[in-house]
Coordinates of C-alpha atoms in Angstrom, one line a residue:
Chain A
M1 CA 0.0 0.0 0.0
S2 CA 2.8 2.4 -0.6
T3 CA 3.3 2.8 -4.3
D4 CA 2.4 6.4 -5.0
I5 CA 5.0 8.1 -2.9
T6 CA 7.5 5.5 -2.2
I7 CA 10.8 6.5 -3.6
D8 CA 11.4 3.2 -5.3
P9 CA 14.1 1.3 -3.6
A10 CA 15.5 1.2 -7.2
H11 CA 18.2 -1.2 -6.8
T12 CA 21.0 -1.3 -9.1
T13 CA 20.4 -2.5 -12.5
A14 CA 23.9 -3.3 -13.3
V15 CA 24.2 -6.0 -15.9
A16 CA 25.5 -9.1 -14.2
Q17 CA 28.9 -10.1 -15.1
P18 CA 29.4 -13.7 -15.8
G19 CA 31.9 -14.0 -12.9
L20 CA 29.7 -12.4 -10.3
L21 CA 30.4 -15.1 -7.7
R22 CA 34.0 -15.1 -8.5
S23 CA 34.3 -11.3 -8.1
A24 CA 32.3 -11.4 -4.9
M25 CA 34.8 -14.0 -3.6
K26 CA 37.5 -11.3 -3.8
L27 CA 35.9 -9.6 -0.8
W28 CA 36.8 -10.8 2.6
R29 CA 33.3 -10.6 3.9
T30 CA 32.1 -13.0 1.2
R31 CA 35.0 -15.4 2.0
I32 CA 34.2 -15.4 5.7
G33 CA 30.5 -15.8 4.9
V34 CA 31.2 -18.8 2.7
A35 CA 33.5 -20.3 5.3
L36 CA 30.9 -20.0 8.0
V37 CA 28.1 -21.4 5.9
V38 CA 30.3 -24.3 4.7
L39 CA 31.2 -25.0 8.4
L40 CA 27.6 -25.0 9.7
V41 CA 26.1 -26.8 6.7
G42 CA 28.9 -29.4 7.2
V43 CA 28.0 -29.8 10.9
A44 CA 24.3 -30.2 10.0
I45 CA 24.9 -32.8 7.3
V46 CA 27.8 -34.8 8.8
G47 CA 26.8 -34.3 12.4
P48 CA 24.2 -37.1 12.7
W49 CA 26.8 -39.6 11.5
V50 CA 29.5 -38.6 14.0
A51 CA 27.3 -37.9 17.0
P52 CA 28.2 -40.2 19.9
Y53 CA 24.6 -40.7 21.0
G54 CA 21.2 -40.5 19.3
P55 CA 19.2 -37.3 19.4
A56 CA 16.8 -38.5 22.1
E57 CA 19.1 -40.9 24.0
F58 CA 19.2 -40.6 27.7
V59 CA 22.8 -40.4 29.0
G60 CA 22.6 -39.2 32.6
T61 CA 21.2 -36.7 35.1
A62 CA 19.6 -33.6 33.6
N63 CA 21.5 -30.3 33.4
L64 CA 24.9 -31.4 34.4
R65 CA 28.0 -29.8 33.1
N66 CA 30.5 -32.6 33.8
V67 CA 29.3 -36.0 32.8
E68 CA 31.4 -39.0 31.9
G69 CA 31.1 -39.5 28.2
A70 CA 29.3 -36.3 27.4
W71 CA 31.9 -33.6 27.1
L72 CA 29.5 -30.7 27.0
G73 CA 27.2 -32.2 29.6
T74 CA 23.6 -33.1 29.6
D75 CA 20.5 -31.1 28.7
Y76 CA 17.2 -30.5 30.5
F77 CA 16.2 -34.1 29.9
G78 CA 19.5 -35.8 30.5
Q79 CA 20.4 -36.1 26.9
D80 CA 23.8 -35.4 25.5
V81 CA 24.1 -31.7 24.5
W82 CA 26.8 -32.4 21.9
S83 CA 24.9 -35.2 20.2
R84 CA 21.7 -33.2 20.1
F85 CA 23.6 -30.3 18.6
L86 CA 25.1 -32.5 15.9
H87 CA 21.6 -33.8 15.1
G88 CA 19.8 -30.5 15.3
G89 CA 20.8 -28.5 12.2
R90 CA 19.4 -30.7 9.4
S91 CA 15.7 -30.0 9.6
I92 CA 16.2 -26.2 9.8
L93 CA 18.5 -26.1 6.9
F94 CA 16.4 -28.5 4.8
L95 CA 13.1 -26.6 5.4
A96 CA 14.7 -23.2 4.9
S97 CA 16.4 -24.0 1.7
V98 CA 13.4 -25.7 0.1
A99 CA 11.1 -22.9 1.2
T100 CA 13.4 -20.2 -0.1
L101 CA 13.9 -22.0 -3.4
I102 CA 10.2 -22.3 -4.1
G103 CA 9.6 -18.7 -3.1
F104 CA 12.5 -17.6 -5.2
F105 CA 11.2 -19.4 -8.3
F106 CA 7.6 -18.0 -8.1
G107 CA 8.8 -14.6 -6.9
A108 CA 11.2 -14.1 -9.8
A109 CA 8.5 -15.3 -12.2
I110 CA 5.9 -12.9 -10.9
G111 CA 8.4 -10.0 -10.8
L112 CA 9.5 -10.6 -14.4
V113 CA 6.0 -11.0 -15.7
A114 CA 4.9 -7.8 -13.9
A115 CA 7.9 -5.9 -15.2
Y116 CA 7.5 -7.1 -18.8
N117 CA 3.7 -6.6 -19.0
R118 CA 3.3 -3.5 -16.9
G119 CA -0.2 -2.0 -16.9
R120 CA -3.0 -3.8 -15.3
I121 CA -1.3 -7.2 -14.7
D122 CA 1.6 -5.4 -13.0
D123 CA -0.8 -3.3 -10.8
A124 CA -2.8 -6.3 -9.8
L125 CA 0.1 -8.6 -9.1
M126 CA 2.0 -5.9 -7.1
R127 CA -1.1 -4.9 -5.1
F128 CA -1.6 -8.5 -4.1
M129 CA 2.1 -8.8 -3.2
D130 CA 1.7 -5.7 -0.9
I131 CA -1.1 -7.4 0.9
I132 CA 0.9 -10.5 1.6
L133 CA 3.6 -8.1 2.9
A134 CA 1.2 -6.7 5.4
F135 CA 1.8 -9.7 7.6
P136 CA 5.0 -10.4 9.4
Q137 CA 6.2 -13.8 8.1
L138 CA 6.4 -15.4 11.5
L139 CA 2.9 -14.3 12.4
L140 CA 1.4 -15.8 9.2
A141 CA 3.2 -19.1 9.9
L142 CA 1.8 -19.1 13.5
V143 CA -1.8 -18.4 12.3
A144 CA -1.5 -21.2 9.8
L145 CA -0.2 -23.7 12.4
T146 CA -3.2 -23.1 14.6
T147 CA -5.5 -25.8 13.3
V148 CA -2.9 -28.0 11.6
G149 CA 0.0 -28.1 13.9
P150 CA 3.7 -27.9 12.9
Q151 CA 3.8 -30.0 9.7
S152 CA 6.8 -29.7 7.5
W153 CA 4.8 -29.1 4.3
L154 CA 2.9 -26.3 5.9
I155 CA 6.0 -24.6 7.2
I156 CA 7.6 -24.8 3.8
A157 CA 4.4 -23.6 2.1
I158 CA 4.0 -20.6 4.4
V159 CA 7.7 -19.5 4.3
A160 CA 7.8 -19.9 0.5
F161 CA 4.5 -18.1 0.1
T162 CA 5.7 -15.1 2.2
T163 CA 9.1 -15.1 0.4
I164 CA 7.4 -14.6 -3.0
P165 CA 6.3 -11.0 -2.7
R166 CA 9.7 -9.9 -1.3
I167 CA 11.6 -11.5 -4.2
A168 CA 8.9 -10.3 -6.7
R169 CA 9.3 -6.7 -5.6
I170 CA 13.1 -6.7 -6.0
T171 CA 12.9 -8.6 -9.4
R172 CA 10.4 -6.2 -10.7
G173 CA 12.4 -3.2 -9.6
A174 CA 15.5 -4.5 -11.3
A175 CA 13.7 -5.6 -14.4
V176 CA 11.6 -2.5 -15.2
P177 CA 14.6 -0.4 -16.4
V178 CA 15.9 -3.3 -18.4
V179 CA 12.5 -3.7 -20.2
E180 CA 13.0 -0.1 -21.5
R181 CA 16.3 -1.0 -23.1
D182 CA 16.8 -1.4 -26.8
F183 CA 17.7 -5.1 -27.0
I184 CA 14.3 -6.0 -25.6
G185 CA 12.6 -4.0 -28.4
A186 CA 15.0 -5.7 -30.8
A187 CA 14.0 -9.1 -29.5
E188 CA 10.3 -8.2 -29.9
A189 CA 10.9 -7.0 -33.4
L190 CA 12.6 -10.3 -34.2
G191 CA 9.4 -12.0 -33.1
E192 CA 10.8 -13.8 -30.2
S193 CA 8.2 -15.4 -27.9
R194 CA 7.3 -13.7 -24.6
L195 CA 8.6 -16.6 -22.6
R196 CA 11.9 -16.5 -24.5
I197 CA 12.2 -12.7 -24.0
I198 CA 11.5 -13.1 -20.3
T199 CA 13.8 -16.0 -19.7
R200 CA 16.6 -15.3 -22.1
E201 CA 16.7 -11.5 -22.4
L202 CA 15.3 -10.2 -19.1
L203 CA 16.3 -12.8 -16.5
P204 CA 20.1 -12.8 -17.3
N205 CA 20.1 -9.0 -16.7
V206 CA 18.7 -9.1 -13.3
T207 CA 20.5 -12.1 -11.8
G208 CA 22.7 -9.8 -9.7
P209 CA 20.0 -8.2 -7.5
L210 CA 18.1 -11.5 -7.6
L211 CA 21.0 -13.5 -6.1
V212 CA 21.5 -10.9 -3.4
E213 CA 17.8 -11.0 -2.5
A214 CA 17.6 -14.8 -2.6
N215 CA 20.5 -15.0 -0.2
L216 CA 19.0 -12.5 2.1
R217 CA 15.7 -14.3 2.0
L218 CA 17.5 -17.5 2.9
T219 CA 18.9 -15.8 6.0
Y220 CA 15.4 -14.8 7.1
S221 CA 13.9 -18.2 6.3
I222 CA 16.5 -19.8 8.5
G223 CA 15.6 -17.2 11.2
I224 CA 11.8 -17.9 10.9
I225 CA 12.1 -21.7 10.9
A226 CA 14.6 -21.7 13.8
G227 CA 12.2 -19.2 15.5
L228 CA 9.3 -21.6 15.1
G229 CA 11.4 -24.3 16.6
F230 CA 12.2 -22.0 19.5
L231 CA 8.5 -21.3 20.1
G232 CA 8.0 -25.0 20.4
F233 CA 6.8 -25.7 16.8
A234 CA 9.6 -27.9 15.5
T235 CA 8.3 -30.4 13.0
E236 CA 9.0 -33.6 15.0
R237 CA 8.4 -34.2 18.6
N238 CA 11.5 -35.1 20.7
A239 CA 13.7 -34.4 17.6
A240 CA 16.8 -32.4 18.1
D241 CA 16.4 -28.9 16.7
W242 CA 18.7 -25.9 17.3
G243 CA 15.8 -23.5 17.8
L244 CA 13.9 -25.9 20.1
M245 CA 17.2 -26.6 22.1
V246 CA 17.4 -22.9 23.0
Q247 CA 13.9 -23.0 24.4
E248 CA 14.4 -26.3 26.3
N249 CA 17.6 -25.4 28.0
R250 CA 17.4 -21.7 28.7
V251 CA 15.8 -22.2 32.1
A252 CA 19.0 -23.9 33.2
L253 CA 21.2 -21.3 31.6
S254 CA 23.1 -20.4 34.7
V255 CA 24.0 -24.0 35.7
Q256 CA 24.5 -25.5 32.2
P257 CA 25.0 -22.9 29.5
W258 CA 26.0 -25.2 26.7
G259 CA 22.5 -26.5 25.9
T260 CA 21.5 -22.9 25.1
V261 CA 24.7 -21.3 23.9
L262 CA 25.8 -24.0 21.5
P263 CA 22.7 -24.0 19.3
A264 CA 22.3 -20.2 19.6
V265 CA 25.8 -19.7 18.4
A266 CA 25.3 -22.2 15.6
I267 CA 22.2 -20.3 14.3
A268 CA 24.0 -17.0 14.8
L269 CA 27.0 -18.0 12.8
L270 CA 24.9 -19.6 10.0
T271 CA 22.8 -16.5 9.5
I272 CA 25.8 -14.2 9.8
G273 CA 27.4 -16.3 7.1
T274 CA 24.5 -16.1 4.7
G275 CA 24.2 -12.4 5.6
L276 CA 27.8 -11.7 4.8
I277 CA 27.5 -13.5 1.5
S278 CA 24.5 -11.3 0.6
D279 CA 26.4 -8.3 1.5
G280 CA 29.4 -9.4 -0.5
L281 CA 27.2 -10.1 -3.5
A282 CA 25.4 -6.8 -3.1
R283 CA 28.6 -4.8 -3.0
T284 CA 29.9 -6.6 -6.1
V285 CA 26.6 -6.1 -8.0
A286 CA 26.4 -2.4 -7.1
G287 CA 30.0 -1.7 -7.4
I288 CA 29.5 0.9 -4.7
D289 CA 28.6 0.7 -1.1
R290 CA 25.0 1.8 -0.6
G291 CA 23.7 -0.3 2.1
R292 CA 20.3 -1.9 1.4
P293 CA 16.9 -0.4 1.8
D294 CA 15.1 -3.3 3.2
A295 CA 12.9 -4.6 5.9
Chain B
M1 CA -4.8 16.4 -5.6
G2 CA -5.3 17.7 -2.1
I3 CA -3.6 16.2 0.8
L4 CA -6.9 15.2 2.4
K5 CA -7.9 13.3 -0.6
L6 CA -4.7 11.4 -0.6
I7 CA -5.0 10.6 3.0
L8 CA -8.6 9.4 2.4
R9 CA -7.4 7.2 -0.4
R10 CA -4.7 5.7 1.9
L11 CA -7.3 5.1 4.6
M12 CA -9.5 3.2 2.2
L13 CA -6.6 1.2 1.0
G14 CA -5.8 0.4 4.6
V15 CA -9.4 -0.8 5.3
A16 CA -9.3 -2.9 2.1
T17 CA -6.0 -4.5 3.3
L18 CA -7.6 -5.3 6.7
L19 CA -10.6 -6.9 5.0
V20 CA -8.3 -9.1 2.8
V21 CA -6.3 -10.0 5.9
S22 CA -9.4 -10.9 7.8
V23 CA -10.5 -13.3 5.1
A24 CA -7.0 -14.9 5.1
V25 CA -6.9 -15.2 8.9
F26 CA -10.4 -16.6 9.0
L27 CA -9.7 -19.2 6.3
L28 CA -6.4 -20.2 7.7
T29 CA -7.9 -20.9 11.1
N30 CA -11.0 -22.6 9.9
V31 CA -10.4 -24.3 6.6
L32 CA -6.8 -25.4 6.6
G33 CA -7.5 -27.8 9.5
D34 CA -10.2 -28.6 12.0
P35 CA -9.7 -26.9 15.3
V36 CA -12.1 -29.3 17.1
K37 CA -10.3 -32.4 15.9
R38 CA -7.0 -30.9 16.9
M39 CA -8.3 -30.0 20.3
L40 CA -9.8 -33.4 21.0
G41 CA -7.1 -35.5 19.4
R42 CA -7.2 -38.1 16.7
G43 CA -8.9 -40.8 18.7
A44 CA -12.0 -38.7 19.5
L45 CA -15.4 -40.3 18.8
P46 CA -17.3 -38.6 15.9
E47 CA -20.3 -37.9 18.1
V48 CA -18.1 -36.1 20.6
V49 CA -16.5 -34.1 17.8
A50 CA -19.9 -33.2 16.4
A51 CA -21.2 -32.2 19.8
R52 CA -18.2 -30.0 20.6
R53 CA -18.5 -28.4 17.1
A54 CA -22.2 -27.6 17.7
E55 CA -21.3 -26.2 21.1
L56 CA -18.8 -23.8 19.6
G57 CA -21.1 -22.9 16.8
L58 CA -18.8 -24.4 14.2
D59 CA -21.5 -26.5 12.5
R60 CA -23.0 -23.4 10.8
P61 CA -22.0 -22.4 7.3
L62 CA -18.5 -20.8 6.9
V63 CA -19.8 -17.6 5.3
T64 CA -22.3 -16.9 8.0
R65 CA -19.6 -17.5 10.6
Y66 CA -17.2 -15.1 8.8
F67 CA -19.6 -12.3 8.7
E68 CA -20.6 -12.8 12.3
W69 CA -17.0 -12.8 13.3
L70 CA -16.3 -9.6 11.2
K71 CA -19.3 -7.9 12.8
G72 CA -18.0 -8.9 16.2
L73 CA -14.6 -7.4 15.4
L74 CA -16.2 -4.1 14.3
T75 CA -18.5 -3.9 17.4
G76 CA -15.9 -4.9 19.9
D77 CA -17.1 -8.5 20.5
F78 CA -14.1 -10.6 19.8
G79 CA -15.6 -14.0 20.6
T80 CA -14.9 -16.4 23.4
S81 CA -11.9 -18.6 24.0
Y82 CA -12.3 -22.3 23.0
A83 CA -10.2 -23.3 25.9
N84 CA -12.3 -21.9 28.8
G85 CA -15.2 -20.0 27.4
S86 CA -14.2 -16.6 28.7
P87 CA -14.4 -13.6 26.4
V88 CA -11.2 -13.1 24.4
W89 CA -11.0 -9.4 25.3
D90 CA -11.1 -10.2 29.1
L91 CA -8.3 -12.6 28.6
L92 CA -6.2 -10.3 26.6
E93 CA -6.9 -6.8 27.7
D94 CA -4.0 -6.3 30.0
R95 CA -1.7 -8.3 27.7
V96 CA -2.5 -6.0 24.8
N97 CA -1.5 -3.0 27.0
N98 CA 1.7 -4.7 28.1
S99 CA 2.7 -5.5 24.5
L100 CA 1.8 -2.1 23.3
F101 CA 3.9 -0.6 26.0
L102 CA 6.8 -2.9 25.1
M103 CA 6.6 -1.9 21.5
A104 CA 6.2 1.8 22.2
V105 CA 9.3 1.8 24.4
A106 CA 11.3 -0.2 21.8
S107 CA 10.2 2.1 19.0
A108 CA 10.8 5.3 21.0
I109 CA 14.4 4.1 21.5
S110 CA 15.2 2.4 18.2
V111 CA 13.7 5.0 15.8
P112 CA 15.8 8.1 16.9
L113 CA 18.8 5.9 17.5
S114 CA 18.8 4.3 14.1
L115 CA 18.1 7.6 12.4
F116 CA 21.1 9.1 14.2
I117 CA 23.3 6.2 13.4
G118 CA 22.2 6.2 9.7
A119 CA 22.7 9.9 9.3
Y120 CA 26.0 10.0 11.2
T121 CA 27.5 7.0 9.3
A122 CA 26.5 8.7 6.0
L123 CA 28.3 11.8 7.0
R124 CA 31.3 9.9 8.2
R125 CA 31.2 7.6 5.2
D126 CA 34.1 5.2 5.0
K127 CA 35.6 6.6 8.2
W128 CA 36.2 4.2 11.1
F129 CA 32.9 4.8 12.8
D130 CA 31.0 4.0 9.6
R131 CA 33.0 0.9 8.9
I132 CA 32.6 -0.5 12.4
M133 CA 28.9 0.4 12.6
S134 CA 28.1 -1.0 9.1
N135 CA 29.6 -4.3 10.0
Q136 CA 27.9 -4.4 13.4
L137 CA 24.6 -3.7 11.8
L138 CA 25.1 -6.3 9.1
V139 CA 25.9 -9.0 11.7
L140 CA 23.0 -7.9 13.9
A141 CA 20.5 -7.8 11.0
A142 CA 21.3 -11.3 10.1
M143 CA 20.7 -12.9 13.5
P144 CA 17.1 -14.0 14.6
E145 CA 15.8 -12.2 17.6
F146 CA 15.7 -15.2 19.9
V147 CA 19.4 -15.8 19.3
V148 CA 20.2 -12.2 20.0
G149 CA 18.0 -12.3 23.1
A150 CA 19.5 -15.7 24.3
L151 CA 23.0 -14.4 23.9
L152 CA 22.1 -11.1 25.7
T153 CA 20.8 -13.2 28.6
V154 CA 24.0 -15.1 28.8
L155 CA 26.0 -11.9 28.7
L156 CA 23.9 -9.6 30.9
A157 CA 21.6 -11.7 33.1
T158 CA 23.2 -15.0 34.0
N159 CA 26.7 -16.3 33.1
V160 CA 28.9 -13.3 32.5
W161 CA 27.3 -10.4 34.4
H162 CA 24.2 -10.3 36.6
L163 CA 23.0 -6.8 35.7
V164 CA 19.3 -7.4 34.9
P165 CA 16.8 -10.1 35.5
A166 CA 16.6 -12.8 32.8
V167 CA 12.8 -12.9 33.0
S168 CA 10.1 -10.3 33.3
R169 CA 7.8 -10.5 36.3
I170 CA 4.7 -8.5 35.6
R171 CA 1.8 -9.9 37.5
P172 CA -1.8 -10.0 36.2
G173 CA -3.5 -6.7 36.7
E174 CA -0.3 -4.8 37.2
P175 CA 0.8 -2.2 34.7
P176 CA 3.8 -3.0 32.5
W177 CA 5.9 -0.4 34.1
S178 CA 5.7 -2.2 37.5
D179 CA 8.7 -4.2 36.5
L180 CA 11.1 -1.9 34.7
D181 CA 14.2 -4.1 35.4
G182 CA 12.5 -7.0 33.6
L183 CA 11.8 -4.7 30.7
V184 CA 15.4 -4.0 29.9
L185 CA 16.3 -7.3 28.0
P186 CA 13.0 -7.5 26.0
V187 CA 13.4 -3.8 24.9
L188 CA 17.1 -4.2 24.2
T189 CA 16.5 -7.3 22.0
L190 CA 13.7 -5.5 20.0
V191 CA 15.9 -2.4 19.6
L192 CA 18.8 -4.5 18.3
A193 CA 16.4 -6.3 15.9
V194 CA 15.0 -3.1 14.4
T195 CA 17.9 -0.7 14.4
P196 CA 20.0 -2.3 11.7
H197 CA 17.3 -2.2 9.1
V198 CA 16.2 1.4 9.7
G199 CA 19.8 2.5 10.2
R200 CA 21.0 1.1 7.0
T201 CA 18.1 2.5 5.0
M202 CA 18.7 5.9 6.6
R203 CA 22.4 5.7 5.7
A204 CA 21.7 4.9 2.1
A205 CA 19.1 7.6 1.8
M206 CA 21.3 10.2 3.4
I207 CA 24.2 9.3 1.1
D208 CA 21.9 9.8 -1.9
V209 CA 20.7 13.1 -0.6
L210 CA 24.2 14.4 0.3
E211 CA 25.2 13.8 -3.3
S212 CA 22.2 15.6 -4.7
D213 CA 22.2 18.9 -6.6
Y214 CA 20.2 20.8 -4.0
V215 CA 22.6 20.0 -1.2
E216 CA 25.4 21.0 -3.5
M217 CA 23.5 24.2 -4.2
A218 CA 22.8 24.9 -0.5
R219 CA 26.5 24.5 0.2
L220 CA 27.5 26.8 -2.7
K221 CA 25.1 29.4 -1.5
G222 CA 27.3 29.5 1.6
L223 CA 24.8 28.2 4.1
P224 CA 26.5 26.9 7.2
E225 CA 27.0 23.1 7.1
R226 CA 24.8 22.5 10.1
K227 CA 21.9 24.2 8.3
V228 CA 22.6 22.3 5.1
L229 CA 22.4 19.0 7.0
W230 CA 19.4 19.6 9.2
R231 CA 17.2 21.8 7.0
H232 CA 18.0 20.3 3.6
A233 CA 19.5 16.9 3.8
F234 CA 17.9 15.3 6.8
P235 CA 14.2 15.8 5.9
N236 CA 14.8 14.5 2.4
A237 CA 16.5 11.4 3.6
L238 CA 13.7 10.9 6.1
G239 CA 11.1 10.3 3.4
P240 CA 12.2 6.9 2.1
T241 CA 13.3 5.9 5.6
L242 CA 9.8 6.5 7.1
Q243 CA 8.4 3.6 5.0
V244 CA 11.0 1.3 6.4
I245 CA 10.2 2.5 9.9
A246 CA 6.6 1.6 9.4
L247 CA 7.4 -1.8 8.1
N248 CA 9.7 -2.3 11.1
I249 CA 7.0 -1.3 13.5
A250 CA 4.8 -4.0 12.0
Y251 CA 7.8 -6.3 12.3
L252 CA 8.1 -5.4 16.0
A253 CA 4.5 -6.6 16.4
G254 CA 5.6 -10.0 15.0
G255 CA 8.9 -9.9 16.9
V256 CA 7.1 -9.5 20.3
V257 CA 6.0 -13.1 20.0
I258 CA 9.6 -14.3 20.1
V259 CA 10.8 -11.7 22.6
E260 CA 7.9 -12.2 25.0
S261 CA 8.4 -16.0 24.9
L262 CA 12.1 -15.6 25.6
F263 CA 11.7 -13.4 28.6
N264 CA 8.3 -14.6 29.8
F265 CA 6.9 -11.1 29.3
R266 CA 3.1 -11.2 29.9
G267 CA 1.8 -10.0 26.5
I268 CA -0.1 -11.0 23.5
G269 CA 2.9 -12.8 22.1
I270 CA 2.9 -15.5 24.8
A271 CA -0.9 -15.7 24.5
L272 CA -0.5 -16.4 20.8
R273 CA 2.1 -19.0 21.4
D274 CA 0.0 -20.8 24.0
A275 CA -3.2 -20.6 22.0
I276 CA -1.7 -22.6 19.1
P277 CA -1.3 -26.0 20.7
E278 CA -4.8 -25.6 22.0
A279 CA -6.1 -24.7 18.5
N280 CA -7.7 -21.8 20.2
A281 CA -8.8 -20.0 17.0
P282 CA -10.6 -17.0 18.5
V283 CA -7.5 -15.9 20.4
V284 CA -5.3 -16.4 17.4
Q285 CA -7.7 -14.5 15.1
F286 CA -7.9 -11.6 17.5
I287 CA -4.1 -11.3 17.9
A288 CA -3.5 -11.6 14.2
M289 CA -6.0 -8.9 13.4
F290 CA -4.6 -6.7 16.1
I291 CA -1.1 -6.9 14.6
A292 CA -2.5 -6.3 11.1
L293 CA -4.2 -3.2 12.4
I294 CA -0.9 -2.0 13.9
Y295 CA 0.7 -2.5 10.4
V296 CA -2.0 -0.6 8.6
I297 CA -2.0 2.3 11.1
S298 CA 1.8 2.7 11.1
N299 CA 1.9 2.5 7.3
L300 CA -0.8 5.2 7.1
L301 CA 1.1 7.4 9.5
A302 CA 4.3 6.9 7.5
D303 CA 2.6 7.8 4.3
V304 CA 1.3 11.0 5.7
A305 CA 4.6 11.8 7.4
T306 CA 6.5 11.2 4.2
I307 CA 4.4 13.9 2.5
L308 CA 4.8 16.3 5.3
V309 CA 8.5 15.8 5.5
T310 CA 9.5 15.7 1.8
P311 CA 9.6 19.3 0.4
R312 CA 9.1 18.1 -3.2
L313 CA 6.0 16.1 -2.4
R314 CA 4.6 18.8 -0.1
T315 CA 4.7 21.5 -2.8
R316 CA 3.4 19.2 -5.5
L317 CA 0.2 18.7 -3.4
Q318 CA -0.5 22.3 -2.8

């Protein structure tokens, strides 16, 4: 509901160089980001295989810092903190990546179609997107969980659905100036199909801003899904989940900090990693340092 | 186009948004799943389910129920809790106040703070303050609130220092300012969640404005730098930032769910969290609509404020 007087966030419309990722890797922030993400994704994927105990295996008295065979102690239920940590990243990463990917696909498609067609289709699509934006993502997820409970498909669907308008806006913003350019007119004159113009002419020219936004959305998807886990809505009962672990163990924070600190730091490093990658990409795409108008 | 007409148009758009949101909230809490089945569990006998459904009035047609609910929202009758039959408003009244207070304090601190940080880092662009702040904000912006809050608890309330209580202790019926110590961590977490976004937007807008012709012009006219900044640059940079502030106030309304749960703050956020496992749809619907209303109002105010604050738009409307 803010189209008339919004000063368009008008992201950069720089034409993406083929080596965008490679140029971004020249920045230290991107390198650190990639290192953090690789580390945490590695823990999440390999973790369950190397964990000394199962995710819900009882190993001793609850909330102990020094236990034989559990080097970081036990959690609120007497389970091994280290093992639960190693098991707890997979579901968050899986749900967040799938949801972001789906949202990215539809968001980019809607943004490109709106930018290419303009006029009524554009107006209608973007109005609808604004209405979805009226709701904080986490809140919509919570409302949807009310009658169904924390099911994986539902969490993926809601996070993907709420990611769409955010990606669509950025895509449209980046694509509108491209549509005005001569080569689009040339392609139309040559009689290329709409689909071809959108996918072959328009899309390659907005990949920069799109990649930045997709990365940023991934950061937020991880935050929301971890946040749902923290609120007690992890997809499986008794499963290890970094978000849920923070909730479970925070009461015993002063006697056994590891149960809270370890998963909290893991989520922090993971999101900082993806955030740094977004920033590195953004700087590379823009060529200048402008920060990002965003919410 | 007069300014009043524009405000009226915005207002109507806001009402339309609320209507669409109300349909979405109602459908999500009624059609997506069955609250009664979720409440009674899978093993419940069909007769029991049917009886409970009739008792709650859920056996009537969906459309009738929607309009009844909508009428209730407009007339201040927000329905009764599925869990214990008491009116939703009685259950939530003091929680609404507590949450509003929390949000108001967090906004009152974070908005000026982030505007200042944004403007100052733009002025000191690429100097050490800007570099450090930009990286700090980037890191903060990436982390989910509950992680920030949990780490703050470790740092300030339990393991490292014992400066403030780790949980809020507002008792039912007491005003939210009865426990100011317990307010520190929730407010701090929300401020840290919102400041990076607004700060970065302000910085970008300020940089744009500082490079603009009219700031150049003002400087060439020989106006003192302070006047150039506050009379010419700041208001123009505020325009685009206001929209982001509005979005972030709506975001705060969502963020309170996390922050309240983390610090056991007696507000609507915890009420929402607790209503979900009970499939307590009326409570969820009320809180969702309340937060949507906050979004619409803050957006409306931002739109009006943008016009008032941006000289170019102001003159165009006269």
